[in-house]
Short mmCIF file of C-alpha atoms and ligand atoms in Angstrom, two decimals:
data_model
loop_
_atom_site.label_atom_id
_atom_site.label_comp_id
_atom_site.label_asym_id
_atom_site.label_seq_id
_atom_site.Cartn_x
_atom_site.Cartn_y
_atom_site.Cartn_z
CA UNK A 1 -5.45 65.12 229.23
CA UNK A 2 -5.27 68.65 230.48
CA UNK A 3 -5.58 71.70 228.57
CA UNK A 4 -5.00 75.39 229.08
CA UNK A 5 -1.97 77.32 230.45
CA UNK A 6 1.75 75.94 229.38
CA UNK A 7 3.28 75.76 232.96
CA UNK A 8 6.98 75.11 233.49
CA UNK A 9 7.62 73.16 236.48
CA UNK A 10 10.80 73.45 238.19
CA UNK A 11 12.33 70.82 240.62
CA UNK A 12 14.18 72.21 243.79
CA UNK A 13 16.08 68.53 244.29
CA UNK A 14 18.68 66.88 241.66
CA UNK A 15 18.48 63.46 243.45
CA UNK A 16 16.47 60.43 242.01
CA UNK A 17 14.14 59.47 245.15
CA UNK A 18 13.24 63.76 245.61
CA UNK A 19 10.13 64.29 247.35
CA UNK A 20 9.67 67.60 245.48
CA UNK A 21 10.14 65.26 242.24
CA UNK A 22 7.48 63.01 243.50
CA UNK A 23 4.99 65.91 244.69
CA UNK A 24 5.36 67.34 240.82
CA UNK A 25 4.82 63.79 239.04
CA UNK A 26 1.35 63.63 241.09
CA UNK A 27 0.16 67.01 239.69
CA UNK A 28 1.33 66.19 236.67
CA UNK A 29 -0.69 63.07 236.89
CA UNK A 30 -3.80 65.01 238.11
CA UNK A 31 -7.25 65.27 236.34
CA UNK A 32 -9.67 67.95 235.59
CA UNK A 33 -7.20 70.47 235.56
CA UNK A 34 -7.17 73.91 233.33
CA UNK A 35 -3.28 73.77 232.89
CA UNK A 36 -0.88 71.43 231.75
CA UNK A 37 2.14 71.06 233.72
CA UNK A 38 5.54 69.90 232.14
CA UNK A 39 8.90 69.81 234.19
CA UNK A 40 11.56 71.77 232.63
CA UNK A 41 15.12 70.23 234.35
CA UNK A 42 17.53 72.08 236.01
CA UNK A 43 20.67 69.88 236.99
CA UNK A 44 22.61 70.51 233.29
CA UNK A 45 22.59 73.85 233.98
CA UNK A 46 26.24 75.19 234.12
CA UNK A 47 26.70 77.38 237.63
CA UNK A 48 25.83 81.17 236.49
CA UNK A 49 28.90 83.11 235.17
CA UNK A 50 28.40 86.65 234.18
CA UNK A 51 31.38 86.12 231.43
CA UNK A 52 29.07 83.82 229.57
CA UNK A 53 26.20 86.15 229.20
CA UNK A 54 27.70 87.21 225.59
CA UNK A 55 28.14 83.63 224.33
CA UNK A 56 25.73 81.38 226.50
CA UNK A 57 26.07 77.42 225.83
CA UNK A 58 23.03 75.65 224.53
CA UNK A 59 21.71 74.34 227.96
CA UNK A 60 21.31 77.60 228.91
CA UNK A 61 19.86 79.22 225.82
CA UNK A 62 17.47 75.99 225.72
CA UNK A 63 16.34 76.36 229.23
CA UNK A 64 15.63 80.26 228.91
CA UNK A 65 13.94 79.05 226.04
CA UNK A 66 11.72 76.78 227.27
CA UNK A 67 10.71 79.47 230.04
CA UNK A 68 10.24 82.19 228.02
CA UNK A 69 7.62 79.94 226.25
CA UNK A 70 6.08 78.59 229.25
CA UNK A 71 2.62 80.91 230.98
CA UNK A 72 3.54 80.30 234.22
CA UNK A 73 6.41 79.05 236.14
CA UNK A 74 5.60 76.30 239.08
CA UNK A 75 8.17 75.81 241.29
CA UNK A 76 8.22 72.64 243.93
CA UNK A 77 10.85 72.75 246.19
CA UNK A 78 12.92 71.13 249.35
CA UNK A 79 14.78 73.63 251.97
CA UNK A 80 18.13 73.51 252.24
CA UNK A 81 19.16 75.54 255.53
CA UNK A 82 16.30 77.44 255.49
CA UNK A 83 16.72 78.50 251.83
CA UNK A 84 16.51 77.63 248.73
CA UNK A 85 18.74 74.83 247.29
CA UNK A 86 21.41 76.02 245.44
CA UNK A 87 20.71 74.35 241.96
CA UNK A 88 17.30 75.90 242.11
CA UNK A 89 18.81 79.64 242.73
CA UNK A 90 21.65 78.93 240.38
CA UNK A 91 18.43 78.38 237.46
CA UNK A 92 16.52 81.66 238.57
CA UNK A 93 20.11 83.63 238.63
CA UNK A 94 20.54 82.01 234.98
CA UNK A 95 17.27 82.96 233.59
CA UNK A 96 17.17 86.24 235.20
CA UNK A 97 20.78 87.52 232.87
CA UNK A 98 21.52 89.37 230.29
CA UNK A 99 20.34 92.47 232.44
CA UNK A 100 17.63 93.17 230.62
CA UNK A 101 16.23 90.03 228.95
CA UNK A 102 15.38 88.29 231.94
CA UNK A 103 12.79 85.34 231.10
CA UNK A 104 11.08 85.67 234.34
CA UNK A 105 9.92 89.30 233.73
CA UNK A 106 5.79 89.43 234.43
CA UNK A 107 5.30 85.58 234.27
CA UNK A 108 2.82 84.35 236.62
CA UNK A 109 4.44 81.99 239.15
CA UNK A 110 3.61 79.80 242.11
CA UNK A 111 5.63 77.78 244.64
CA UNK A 112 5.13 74.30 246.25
CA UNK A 113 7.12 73.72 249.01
CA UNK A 114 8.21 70.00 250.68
CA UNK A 115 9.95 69.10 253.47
CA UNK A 116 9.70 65.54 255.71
CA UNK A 117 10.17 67.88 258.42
CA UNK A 118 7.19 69.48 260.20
CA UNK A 119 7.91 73.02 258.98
CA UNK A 120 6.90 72.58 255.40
CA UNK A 121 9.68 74.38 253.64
CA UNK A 122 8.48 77.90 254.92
CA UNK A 123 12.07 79.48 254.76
CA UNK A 124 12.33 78.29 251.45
CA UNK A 125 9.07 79.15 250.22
CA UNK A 126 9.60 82.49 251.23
CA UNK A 127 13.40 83.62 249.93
CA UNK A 128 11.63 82.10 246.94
CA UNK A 129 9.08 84.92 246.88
CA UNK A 130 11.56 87.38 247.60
CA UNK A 131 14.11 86.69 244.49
CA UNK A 132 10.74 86.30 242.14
CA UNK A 133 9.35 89.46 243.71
CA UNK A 134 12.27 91.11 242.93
CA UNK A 135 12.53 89.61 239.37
CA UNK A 136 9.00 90.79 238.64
CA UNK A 137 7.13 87.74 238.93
CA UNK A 138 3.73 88.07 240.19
CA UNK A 139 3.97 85.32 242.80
CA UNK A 140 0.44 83.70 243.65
CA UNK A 141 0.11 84.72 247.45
CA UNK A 142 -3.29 82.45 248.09
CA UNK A 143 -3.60 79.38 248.90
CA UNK A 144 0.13 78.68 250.31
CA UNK A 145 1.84 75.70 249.98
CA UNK A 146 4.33 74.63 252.46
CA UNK A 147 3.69 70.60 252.28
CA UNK A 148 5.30 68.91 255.78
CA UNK A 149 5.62 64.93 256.79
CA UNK A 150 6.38 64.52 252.94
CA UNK A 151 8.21 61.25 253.24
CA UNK A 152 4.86 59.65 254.15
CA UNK A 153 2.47 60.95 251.30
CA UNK A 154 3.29 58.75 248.31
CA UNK A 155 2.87 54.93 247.91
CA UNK A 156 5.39 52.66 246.32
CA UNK A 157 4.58 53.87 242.63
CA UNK A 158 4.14 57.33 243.78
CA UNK A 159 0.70 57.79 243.95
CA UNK A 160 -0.88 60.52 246.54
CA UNK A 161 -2.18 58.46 249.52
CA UNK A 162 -3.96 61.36 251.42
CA UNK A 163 -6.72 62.31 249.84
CA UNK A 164 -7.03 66.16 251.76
CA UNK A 165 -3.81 66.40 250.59
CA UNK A 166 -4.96 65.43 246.80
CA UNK A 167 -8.13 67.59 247.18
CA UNK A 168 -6.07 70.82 248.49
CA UNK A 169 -3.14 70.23 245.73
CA UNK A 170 -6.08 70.10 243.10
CA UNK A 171 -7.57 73.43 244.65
CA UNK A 172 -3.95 75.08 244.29
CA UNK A 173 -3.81 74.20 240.87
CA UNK A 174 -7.02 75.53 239.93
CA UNK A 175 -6.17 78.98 241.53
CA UNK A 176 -2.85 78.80 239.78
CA UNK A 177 -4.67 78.95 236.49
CA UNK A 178 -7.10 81.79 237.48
CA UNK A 179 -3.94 83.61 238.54
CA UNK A 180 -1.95 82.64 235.68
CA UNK A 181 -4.99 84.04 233.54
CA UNK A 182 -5.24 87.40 235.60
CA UNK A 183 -1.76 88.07 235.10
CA UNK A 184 -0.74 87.67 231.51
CA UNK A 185 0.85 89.85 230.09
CA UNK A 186 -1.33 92.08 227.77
C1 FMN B 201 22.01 70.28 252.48
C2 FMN B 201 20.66 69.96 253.10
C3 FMN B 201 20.07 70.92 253.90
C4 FMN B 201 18.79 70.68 254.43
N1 FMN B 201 18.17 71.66 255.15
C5 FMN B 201 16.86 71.51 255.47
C6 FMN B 201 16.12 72.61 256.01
O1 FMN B 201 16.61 73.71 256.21
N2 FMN B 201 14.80 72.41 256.27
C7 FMN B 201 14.18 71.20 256.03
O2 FMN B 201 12.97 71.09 256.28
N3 FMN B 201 14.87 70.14 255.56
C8 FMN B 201 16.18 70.27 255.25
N4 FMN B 201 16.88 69.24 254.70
C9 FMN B 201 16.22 67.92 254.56
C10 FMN B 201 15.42 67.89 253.27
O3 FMN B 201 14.15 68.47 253.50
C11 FMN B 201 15.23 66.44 252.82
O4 FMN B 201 16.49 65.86 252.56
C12 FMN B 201 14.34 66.37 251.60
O5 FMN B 201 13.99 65.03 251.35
C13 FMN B 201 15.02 66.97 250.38
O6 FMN B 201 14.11 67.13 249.32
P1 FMN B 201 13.99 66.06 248.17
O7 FMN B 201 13.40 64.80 248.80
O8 FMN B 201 13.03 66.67 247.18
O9 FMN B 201 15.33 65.79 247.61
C14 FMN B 201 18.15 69.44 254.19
C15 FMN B 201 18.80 68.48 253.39
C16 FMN B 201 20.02 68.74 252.85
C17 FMN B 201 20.66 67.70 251.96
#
């Protein structure tokens, strides 16, 4: 089992077979790591309505909740035209409200991104970075992560089969921590 940094790990995709869903059970199911990585969902969300900041249902306060506990924030995420899925911006927009509590405020973060496409997610990786940026996040900028051909990484029970791909995921884990680690908050 792996020990060190609480990292939430948040799913671009809603749909059962997800790639990105995949790509975050395999960490999960990595060794030797210095962090422990545990999904926090993001499809009971309600969409983000400013009215509601007063009086927020529980899905909401339990999902700020969870983040605002968490050391880091992993996200692993499809494109969807060049962006970032809507679900996945509709969670940020919801953690990031009341003004002034946001629960993304100086967490570490990181992003993963997956596409079967050749491109590797890049325009979603990096309107990603621009919303954290924004929401004070310091986003880890080395090694990137834009994972292409995803549709032919995993075998039937989801295992890795490429092991350079295994070896480099490991290696952006193990930065993740040092960067988590750097920038706590004091
Ligand atoms: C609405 C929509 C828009 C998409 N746009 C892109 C895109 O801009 N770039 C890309 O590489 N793939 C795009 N795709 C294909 C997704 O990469 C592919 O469906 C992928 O498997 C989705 O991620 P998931 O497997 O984690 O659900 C799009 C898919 C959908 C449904």
């Amino acid at each position: 089992m792996n020990t060190g940094p609480n990292v939430a790990v948040l799913i671009g995709s809603l749909r059962k077979e997800s790639l990105s869903r995949k790509l975050a059970m395999a960490l999960i199911a990595m060794e030797g790591l210095h962090l422990s990585l545990e999904i926090v969902e993001i499809g009971q969300l309600p969409h983000y309505n400013q009215d509601d900041d007063a009086n927020p249902p529980s899905s909401v306060r339990d999902f700020k909740e969870r983040i605002a506990a968490a050391d880091g924030v992993l996200f692993v995420t499809p494109e969807y035209n060049r962006s970032v899925p809507g679900a996945l911006k509709n969670a940020i927009d919801v953690g990031s409200r009341p003004y002034g509590k946001s629960v993304w405020d100086r967490k570490p973060g990181a992003v993963i991104s997956v596409s079967p496409g050749a491109l590797g997610a890049f325009g979603a990786n990096h309107h990603l970075r621009q919303s954290m940026v924004f929401l004070n996040v310091p986003m880890m900028q080395q090694p990137e992560a834009y994972i292409g051909g995803a549709a032919t990484l995993f075998d039937a029970k989801g295992a890795l089969v490429n092991e350079s791909t295994r070896a480099f995921l490991h290696k952006f884990l193990q930065a993740f921590a040092q960067w988590i680690e750097r920038n706590a908050p004091r």
